[in-house]
Every structure is written in C-alpha cells, then in structure tokens.
Amino acid sequence: MRLLERAGFGAVPGQAEALVPLGLVGAVQSLTQPSGSAVLSGPPPTDDEGNPIAPADAWGHDHLWWLDRMVRSNQPLVERMALIFHDWFATSLANVSKQQQMIDQSNLFRSHCFGSFLDLFRAVTIDPAMLQWLNGNENYKWAPNENYGREMMELFSLGADRGAYTEDDIREQARALTGWRNDWSGEQGAYNFRFDPNWHDYGDKTVFGQTGNWGWEDAPRLCVENKFHPSFFVDKLWSYFVPGPPPDGRREELIGTYTGSGRQIRPVLETILLSPEFYEGPPMVKPPVVQLAGMLRALGRGVDTEAWIWLCEEAGQRLFWPPNVSGWDDTRWLDTSRMRARWNLVTYALEGISVNPWSDEYSTTETAEEGLDRAIASWGTPALREEHRAELLEFAQRAEKLVVAPWQKGPYRAMRQNALLQLIGVSPDLILQ
Amino acid sequence: MSPRKHTCCDGFTRSQLLRNAAAEAGKGLPAIEPGMPEPAGTGLSRRKFLSRSAGLALAVYGASKIPLSAFETGIAQAAQNEKILVSVFFDGGIDAMSVLAPVGDPKYSQLRPNLGFAPGAGPTFSEDTRLQWHPAAAGLATLHGEGKVSAFPAIGYDHPDQSHFTSRHYYEIGELQVGYRTGWLGRYLDLVGNDENPLQGLSLDGDLSPMLATSNVPVAAIDSVDGYELWSRTEDPVESEMFKSFARFGSLPSDSPGLMQVRRATSQTDKLRQDLAGVGDFSRPVPYPETWFAHKLAGLAAYINVGLPLRVVTIRAAGGYDTHAEQAADLAGNLQETCEAVLAFQRDLEARGLADRVLIEMWSEFGRRPEENGSLGTDHGAAGCAFVIGSQAKGEMVGEFPGLSSLDEDDNLKVTSDFRGMYCSLLEQWLGYDAEPIIPGAAGFARPTLIKP
C-alpha cells in the first residue's frame, strides 16, 4: 500500500492485489518502467456543467487537467515524479504568460522523469516557462541577469551554504546562460523563444575553477559534475519519499548508484523504493492534491467540478502556482486553515456518495457495525489504524442511541453514514501516506 | 452555489491571468508585455491571518512590519461608523448599449440588427427616453425609479484604450498612466486609514483588487464570507457527535512526527471551529437570490451590521462581460444575477437602517463597439456605463447619452463624462476627503453632484 501511495496516488479497488504476484522488485519496476504512453481510463474531466475542460485557456483548468491525470493515468509514478520535479524546479504562473507553457513544462517533466538528470536540467534551463519565471529571457551579454544562474545551483543542483559555489560562480554562470530571448504579442504573450548569438557572451567564463567559452549547455553540466551535486541530488529525491535524511550507508549506496549510472534518475528511484526505510519508516503528510487524487480514485469519481481549483488553493496547493521558486514547504502542509480546507475537500469529494438523510430510503435497522463497514467500503477499504476504527465504531453506536422517536430511525442512520464517510476522509489514515 | 465561469477571448484570458498574478502578491511579479502597464497591487506582501474578533480568515496585504497580533486589536478598536464605498466591477467590459439600450436612436437597429432590443422590451429610462433598461437590469431600474441611482451612460476618458488590461489599470489607479503601484482607493486609505485595521480595505473575491493596493496601510481579501465552518451533510444531534470523534482523532497518542502533526492540526481545527461557531452564520432580514454573488453581498451587509470597521470594499460582479460571441444569453444571465443581488443588498441595508452609510459604485473598464460583430457578440469599445447607487445617491444622470449618429474615429461611442471626475466626487462628497492628493490632476476634473444635498 505504501508503495502505491507514495509512488502514485493510492490504489484503485483491486490494484494492490494485482501487484502482489509480482513481488516487491516486480511491483517497483511496474511503476518505474512503464511501457508506451500513459492510458487514461474513466470519464474525462469536465467543468460543473459537464463541458470538457479547456486547460490552456480557462482559468484554473490547467489545475484540473493535471489533477485528472493523477486520478486516471495508468502510469501514476510518472505523474508523481512530474509533481516532484514541478516542486524541484518550482515555476509559477505568477510570472509565465500562458497556461499552455506550464502544461508544456509539466510534460517535459513527464518525458524526462526517469532518465538522465542532466538531460532534464538542460531541458528545464531553456524551457519557455522557466525562461520567463527566472528571467532567462532577459539575460543578455550587456547586462547579465543572475536569477537563474543562482537558483540553478542553490535550489536545483547543489544547495546553499555547502561551499559548492561562490558569488563569482553565479555571475559567470549567468554569463554562460546569456542569449535566450523571445517575442511578445498581445495575442500570444511570450512566444518564439530562441537562442540569439548576438545576445550571447562568447568570452571565457570561469565556473568552479574551470575556464572555457561556456554556454547554456555547459552551465547545467558543470553543476552536475560538481562534486557536491550527487549528495544533493540523492538527498533531495529521497526527501520526497521518506521522512528524515537517508542513513549514511544508504546515502553512500544511492550516491554510488547515481554516479555509477551516469546520473540517471531511475536507478536511484528504484533503490529508494526498494529500501527498508521506505517501508518501515514513519508516515508522511500527503500533499493536498495527492490526497485529493487518492480520494477520487478510491471513491471511483472523476474530475467533474471546478471547485477543486479553489479548494486546493485553500488547502495550500494550487498546481502551477507554487509559493515561490523553492516549491512547497512539505513541513507545513497542515494548520487550522489548511486543515479546514482538507475537511472541505473531503466534503466535496463525497458529493454523490453521501446519502440524503431526508429521502426516506435509508435503512431504519442498520447496525453500528454495518454502517461502519458500508462507509469503509465506500472509501475502497483503506487500512485504518485500530484506534481510529474503534473510535468510528463508538461514534456509530453513540449516534444510534440518539434515536428517540420512530421518525428519526432512518434519517439519523443516514446522517451517521455521512458522518462516518466524512470522519474516515479526515482521519490521519487518509491524510498520511 | 459555485463561482461562475468566465467565457472570454484569448486576450482577456491572458489579462485575467495577469490580474490573478498581480493580486497573488508575494509570489513574484507577473510577466508584463512591453508597452503594457504593470498592474497596481504587485509587490505587496501577503500574510494569512485569522481574525477572531472578525471571525474571518483574512489574507492581509502590505504593512509587513506590523505583527499580526496588532491587527486583532486594531480591528476591535477601529471606528465602526464610517461611510462605506462598495465597488462592483463588471469584469471584461460590459456592453453599456445593452444595459441602457438606445432603442430610440435611429441608428440603433442598424448597428444592432441581431442583438438589439425591441422598444418596450425593458423599462424606459426616465431621464432620457431614448434609452431603455436591459430587462435583466430590472433591479437597477427599480432603484432608479426610487431616485437612488446616478447613471453615467457614456463614461470613460480621452483617447480611450481598448485593451482590457490597460483600461482597467487606468480605472484601478485613477490616472491615465502605466506603472502606478497603488490603487486610487489604496491611496485614499493611505491617507485616512491606520496601520492596524486591514478590514479598512476589503476584497471579497479571494484576491486583492489592485484598486486597494496601498503604500503603507494594510488591506485584506477573504475567500469566503462564511467564517470558519466545517461543512458536512449531517445535522445535530448527529453532527455534534461527529465532531466529538473528530476531536478525539486529534487527542489520541502519536507514535511519529507526521501523525503528531495531523493530530495537532485536527485538535486545533476543532477548537477554532467551536470558538468561531456562529460568527459567519449571518442572518438575512430580506430574501436574496440563491447565487454566489448574492451570498457575498448578504455576508457584507451582515458584516456592516455587526460593526466591522470597513471603509472601501471591492467585489467582482457575477460572471464575465467580455462578450465577443453569443452575447445575449451570457450577458442577460450575469447581469440579472448581479442586479437582483444589488437590489437585495440595498433592501437589506434599508431594513437594517444602514442604507445611509453605504454607497455602491458599479463600473467596467470600457463599453463595447456599437456595431455588433459577426459572432452575435460585440468587440471592445470606448465609452462605457457606470452607476452610483444608494439611499444617499443624488439619482441624477451624469453626462448625456451622445447618440449613435456621431461616433469617434474608431466607430465607438463618444465619452461624455470622465471617470476621474466621478472618483473626485466620490472622495469629496461621500468619503469626505479632498481628491487633490489622491487623483492626479484632480483640479482639472468637473465634479458631478453624486450625493443628495
């Protein structure tokens, strides 16, 4: 279960059972080595009126578009890795002119998520959304802009305060990256991104003590060849899957795997997903969209409302709008505001699954145990901690005792069912992975 | 109820995005095209703050040096009987020639063969019988009949800009310039407001209106007028039992930091729910339509009633008004939703005895082209409409309808009143503050009389 939760968005009914015969290695590889392109099964996403979504054009539909892929793709780890790299190379629509450019960037993450980190890094470096976000398109030889040059080392590949680079290295990297530009129009926003030799600084630059006529392809290469990079990479990737840093032996193993494979992402990922710490260590709080996608999968519901846009925003994770270039803060997913938003996410997710207390149709004889079993089954039978199950059962019994008049028998049981569904959704079992 | 969807042209989508970006202050500045103004409102830091005295989860903008705890005191101590201005924005450029349709103009049926209204389709506008109200604006027509609406049938400015983005920016900052970072209402608040009351400038749309962008004092935006509620499909007594179990999830022992984090958030959330119970549960002395926009205005009336220290409030009208295609149905639905709610809001204020403290200003960034286009819609135009509404409104038209026989060089409606003159009058006659330091070039604008003597 943990594998499906952390390397995807939780199981759909029957999925966990299907993985069992593969064994652990086979199960991991079924996720890290998907074949062909992703298949999306189930009803396609719509707005509240049932119209198809317009991810490139309609406000917030980019968020719905990705949420839908999380819910429906048969390659969940690809979506999860794309989300990880969206956080790693956090780019926001706050400074990007078109939703399509954000979608394109996420597709870049999908296509590179298991391959060479250098290939990914290079692709991101000249990605139109990133060029706008960190001013790579305003970086020319007459006045280099250091924004990307700094973040590519501090946040993307080496880490701050480790002695990996100096302020001079930042300036020289910025010079190496000069030359990218684009055009503007009222219709298209930023478009026609291209390298303009006239904007590029062809002089020698010295980065990490190496001097050469470095260009945009060299800047990321110099970073990944820096001796501080492998430990940064494995620690950062690890942090998305296991709370706390890797134990020393594991870190050495991961670094060895990374450098030995020519800095490929997949082998490191497989090592993490096969490590005992992944399975035996403590739980982590799910990011809000991960919890939501998992709930929709478990409930068998597609993306059919625009409410997910603002509900996810309130819960702290609007896709394509990370809070800043360092991404979301995974240590602060929950406070009273975010927790209330998660409660309301659950309420909305249960639309169509909750029952109508006043329909006169609900059982007037259902027992507490039967009510609880029904609610757990509606959620796709998630594993609940024993003390939570006991509390739910106690609630179900207390609720039954509230019936004092015959007319209350059905309605109160229906409300009990709705309350059980709600409580399971907001229980630590569904918030943690 | 759910927020309505916008249907709009590509350019507008983009400007919408940029606006959204602009108001997401603190998340980086939005991309600006050469020649396009930066929106006001950028660069303000944003912090989340739950005001217990106001019962609201506020996104507070600006004044980053003030500790959040000071706002609690500030809100409690601020004056509670100020005059209030509510700005309602028709986002996208509403078709003024539909809101007040010139059915009596000889050129009208020629310019609007498909979109035109038949004479008598809506109430006649008594101050100029060439004009007739859109049937969906019946709420405004009613209030106009009571002498509570001052209409501007052709408002704008010289050399009108037909970009949503640029023109809206002008209206937001109160000046025909690019690059201002403060809004006209924000500058007013900088002069009269204080450091500790973010409710003095409040946006009800979740993000901060650039009109409210200040230099010094804090302002706020709220996602919801409903306080701090946890929604469920249960009722008491079952609901109370449910929350007991929710609280229990928060108090059981933890064996890991992650679990402890969930438990702590759970128990704090339940506690806050109890502390703030009923705060957002406002009453409605008059019926409102069952729409999201009406719900927000109903909440606003309740806030004013309980004495929240508001001065200027902004809200977007229901729906979007960038009607390039299939205009008739979209416009009618959104306009009706807006006008019915405004009428209910006014009736609510009257019922609560608050109507003399509140004035509503409705505006849009421009009007639309007199000649309809080939997609049963209208393209961007020049002169638009605005309305000043309230029990204290003078109720007299400002600037005449210029007629359709003489259009400007782009075949658009000519402007007969300047929005900056309207702003000067609102500041001086309603808010009681000299417009000179707030509206650049204020001395040069004629002040229409907007308030009853």
PDB file of N, CA and C in Angstrom, chain A residues 1-41:
ATOM      1  N   MET A   1       0.830  -1.203   0.000  1.00  0.00           N
ATOM      2  CA  MET A   1       0.000   0.000   0.000  1.00  0.00           C
ATOM      3  C   MET A   1       0.866   1.256   0.000  1.00  0.00           C
ATOM      4  N   ARG A   2       1.908   1.251   0.817  1.00  0.00           N
ATOM      5  CA  ARG A   2       2.745   2.436   0.891  1.00  0.00           C
ATOM      6  C   ARG A   2       3.370   2.733  -0.466  1.00  0.00           C
ATOM      7  N   LEU A   3       3.752   1.667  -1.163  1.00  0.00           N
ATOM      8  CA  LEU A   3       4.334   1.862  -2.490  1.00  0.00           C
ATOM      9  C   LEU A   3       3.337   2.595  -3.395  1.00  0.00           C
ATOM     10  N   LEU A   4       2.089   2.125  -3.391  1.00  0.00           N
ATOM     11  CA  LEU A   4       1.094   2.758  -4.267  1.00  0.00           C
ATOM     12  C   LEU A   4       0.764   4.182  -3.821  1.00  0.00           C
ATOM     13  N   GLU A   5       0.871   4.433  -2.520  1.00  0.00           N
ATOM     14  CA  GLU A   5       0.534   5.770  -2.033  1.00  0.00           C
ATOM     15  C   GLU A   5       1.640   6.780  -2.308  1.00  0.00           C
ATOM     16  N   ARG A   6       2.894   6.374  -2.037  1.00  0.00           N
ATOM     17  CA  ARG A   6       3.979   7.351  -2.189  1.00  0.00           C
ATOM     18  C   ARG A   6       4.548   7.391  -3.600  1.00  0.00           C
ATOM     19  N   ALA A   7       4.387   6.303  -4.341  1.00  0.00           N
ATOM     20  CA  ALA A   7       4.891   6.282  -5.713  1.00  0.00           C
ATOM     21  C   ALA A   7       3.739   6.464  -6.696  1.00  0.00           C
ATOM     22  N   GLY A   8       2.619   6.963  -6.180  1.00  0.00           N
ATOM     23  CA  GLY A   8       1.450   7.198  -7.025  1.00  0.00           C
ATOM     24  C   GLY A   8       0.446   7.993  -6.235  1.00  0.00           C
ATOM     25  N   PHE A   9      -0.822   7.655  -6.399  1.00  0.00           N
ATOM     26  CA  PHE A   9      -1.883   8.387  -5.723  1.00  0.00           C
ATOM     27  C   PHE A   9      -2.847   7.426  -5.060  1.00  0.00           C
ATOM     28  N   GLY A  10      -2.289   6.333  -4.525  1.00  0.00           N
ATOM     29  CA  GLY A  10      -3.122   5.355  -3.863  1.00  0.00           C
ATOM     30  C   GLY A  10      -3.713   4.381  -4.857  1.00  0.00           C
ATOM     31  N   ALA A  11      -4.306   3.345  -4.294  1.00  0.00           N
ATOM     32  CA  ALA A  11      -4.816   2.261  -5.138  1.00  0.00           C
ATOM     33  C   ALA A  11      -6.239   2.541  -5.580  1.00  0.00           C
ATOM     34  N   VAL A  12      -6.566   2.053  -6.763  1.00  0.00           N
ATOM     35  CA  VAL A  12      -7.987   1.910  -7.087  1.00  0.00           C
ATOM     36  C   VAL A  12      -8.350   0.503  -6.648  1.00  0.00           C
ATOM     37  N   PRO A  13      -9.632   0.257  -6.380  1.00  0.00           N
ATOM     38  CA  PRO A  13     -10.001  -1.071  -5.876  1.00  0.00           C
ATOM     39  C   PRO A  13      -9.424  -2.192  -6.752  1.00  0.00           C
ATOM     40  N   GLY A  14      -8.761  -3.141  -6.115  1.00  0.00           N
ATOM     41  CA  GLY A  14      -8.189  -4.283  -6.836  1.00  0.00           C
ATOM     42  C   GLY A  14      -6.743  -4.108  -7.242  1.00  0.00           C
ATOM     43  N   GLN A  15      -6.241  -2.867  -7.219  1.00  0.00           N
ATOM     44  CA  GLN A  15      -4.897  -2.617  -7.745  1.00  0.00           C
ATOM     45  C   GLN A  15      -3.811  -3.229  -6.865  1.00  0.00           C
ATOM     46  N   ALA A  16      -3.973  -3.095  -5.552  1.00  0.00           N
ATOM     47  CA  ALA A  16      -2.954  -3.623  -4.645  1.00  0.00           C
ATOM     48  C   ALA A  16      -2.836  -5.134  -4.803  1.00  0.00           C
ATOM     49  N   GLU A  17      -3.983  -5.811  -4.904  1.00  0.00           N
ATOM     50  CA  GLU A  17      -3.984  -7.265  -5.043  1.00  0.00           C
ATOM     51  C   GLU A  17      -3.251  -7.684  -6.322  1.00  0.00           C
ATOM     52  N   ALA A  18      -3.424  -6.889  -7.377  1.00  0.00           N
ATOM     53  CA  ALA A  18      -2.812  -7.235  -8.654  1.00  0.00           C
ATOM     54  C   ALA A  18      -1.291  -7.152  -8.605  1.00  0.00           C
ATOM     55  N   LEU A  19      -0.757  -6.347  -7.683  1.00  0.00           N
ATOM     56  CA  LEU A  19       0.694  -6.190  -7.603  1.00  0.00           C
ATOM     57  C   LEU A  19       1.357  -7.332  -6.841  1.00  0.00           C
ATOM     58  N   VAL A  20       0.601  -7.982  -5.972  1.00  0.00           N
ATOM     59  CA  VAL A  20       1.187  -8.973  -5.072  1.00  0.00           C
ATOM     60  C   VAL A  20       1.992 -10.062  -5.803  1.00  0.00           C
ATOM     61  N   PRO A  21       1.416 -10.662  -6.854  1.00  0.00           N
ATOM     62  CA  PRO A  21       2.176 -11.739  -7.513  1.00  0.00           C
ATOM     63  C   PRO A  21       3.489 -11.279  -8.148  1.00  0.00           C
ATOM     64  N   LEU A  22       3.653 -10.004  -8.359  1.00  0.00           N
ATOM     65  CA  LEU A  22       4.878  -9.512  -8.998  1.00  0.00           C
ATOM     66  C   LEU A  22       6.077  -9.527  -8.059  1.00  0.00           C
ATOM     67  N   GLY A  23       5.832  -9.623  -6.741  1.00  0.00           N
ATOM     68  CA  GLY A  23       6.915  -9.472  -5.793  1.00  0.00           C
ATOM     69  C   GLY A  23       7.314  -8.015  -5.700  1.00  0.00           C
ATOM     70  N   LEU A  24       8.152  -7.678  -4.720  1.00  0.00           N
ATOM     71  CA  LEU A  24       8.459  -6.264  -4.489  1.00  0.00           C
ATOM     72  C   LEU A  24       9.209  -5.641  -5.670  1.00  0.00           C
ATOM     73  N   VAL A  25      10.245  -6.365  -6.139  1.00  0.00           N
ATOM     74  CA  VAL A  25      11.035  -5.807  -7.245  1.00  0.00           C
ATOM     75  C   VAL A  25      10.156  -5.626  -8.487  1.00  0.00           C
ATOM     76  N   GLY A  26       9.361  -6.644  -8.755  1.00  0.00           N
ATOM     77  CA  GLY A  26       8.476  -6.558  -9.917  1.00  0.00           C
ATOM     78  C   GLY A  26       7.465  -5.431  -9.773  1.00  0.00           C
ATOM     79  N   ALA A  27       6.953  -5.264  -8.544  1.00  0.00           N
ATOM     80  CA  ALA A  27       5.968  -4.203  -8.309  1.00  0.00           C
ATOM     81  C   ALA A  27       6.605  -2.830  -8.524  1.00  0.00           C
ATOM     82  N   VAL A  28       7.818  -2.652  -7.985  1.00  0.00           N
ATOM     83  CA  VAL A  28       8.512  -1.367  -8.156  1.00  0.00           C
ATOM     84  C   VAL A  28       8.778  -1.114  -9.643  1.00  0.00           C
ATOM     85  N   GLN A  29       9.265  -2.142 -10.317  1.00  0.00           N
ATOM     86  CA  GLN A  29       9.587  -1.939 -11.736  1.00  0.00           C
ATOM     87  C   GLN A  29       8.342  -1.699 -12.587  1.00  0.00           C
ATOM     88  N   SER A  30       7.224  -2.231 -12.150  1.00  0.00           N
ATOM     89  CA  SER A  30       5.996  -1.965 -12.918  1.00  0.00           C
ATOM     90  C   SER A  30       5.651  -0.474 -12.877  1.00  0.00           C
ATOM     91  N   LEU A  31       6.150   0.186 -11.837  1.00  0.00           N
ATOM     92  CA  LEU A  31       5.906   1.631 -11.732  1.00  0.00           C
ATOM     93  C   LEU A  31       7.011   2.446 -12.398  1.00  0.00           C
ATOM     94  N   THR A  32       8.275   1.997 -12.219  1.00  0.00           N
ATOM     95  CA  THR A  32       9.402   2.796 -12.726  1.00  0.00           C
ATOM     96  C   THR A  32       9.711   2.512 -14.187  1.00  0.00           C
ATOM     97  N   GLN A  33       9.147   1.427 -14.721  1.00  0.00           N
ATOM     98  CA  GLN A  33       9.428   1.093 -16.119  1.00  0.00           C
ATOM     99  C   GLN A  33       8.133   0.874 -16.892  1.00  0.00           C
ATOM    100  N   PRO A  34       7.302   1.903 -16.936  1.00  0.00           N
ATOM    101  CA  PRO A  34       6.039   1.739 -17.659  1.00  0.00           C
ATOM    102  C   PRO A  34       6.321   1.628 -19.156  1.00  0.00           C
ATOM    103  N   SER A  35       5.468   0.916 -19.856  1.00  0.00           N
ATOM    104  CA  SER A  35       5.713   0.793 -21.296  1.00  0.00           C
ATOM    105  C   SER A  35       4.714   1.646 -22.077  1.00  0.00           C
ATOM    106  N   GLY A  36       5.214   2.233 -23.134  1.00  0.00           N
ATOM    107  CA  GLY A  36       4.352   3.028 -24.005  1.00  0.00           C
ATOM    108  C   GLY A  36       3.882   4.296 -23.327  1.00  0.00           C
ATOM    109  N   SER A  37       2.897   4.922 -23.942  1.00  0.00           N
ATOM    110  CA  SER A  37       2.407   6.154 -23.350  1.00  0.00           C
ATOM    111  C   SER A  37       1.251   5.850 -22.407  1.00  0.00           C
ATOM    112  N   ALA A  38       1.023   6.799 -21.519  1.00  0.00           N
ATOM    113  CA  ALA A  38       0.031   6.587 -20.465  1.00  0.00           C
ATOM    114  C   ALA A  38      -1.362   6.439 -21.051  1.00  0.00           C
ATOM    115  N   VAL A  39      -2.151   5.602 -20.421  1.00  0.00           N
ATOM    116  CA  VAL A  39      -3.559   5.446 -20.785  1.00  0.00           C
ATOM    117  C   VAL A  39      -4.392   6.049 -19.661  1.00  0.00           C
ATOM    118  N   LEU A  40      -5.320   6.908 -20.038  1.00  0.00           N
ATOM    119  CA  LEU A  40      -6.221   7.495 -19.048  1.00  0.00           C
ATOM    120  C   LEU A  40      -7.550   6.773 -19.165  1.00  0.00           C
ATOM    121  N   SER A  41      -7.952   6.109 -18.086  1.00  0.00           N
ATOM    122  CA  SER A  41      -9.234   5.412 -18.184  1.00  0.00           C
ATOM    123  C   SER A  41     -10.247   6.006 -17.217  1.00  0.00           C
TER     124      SER A  41
END
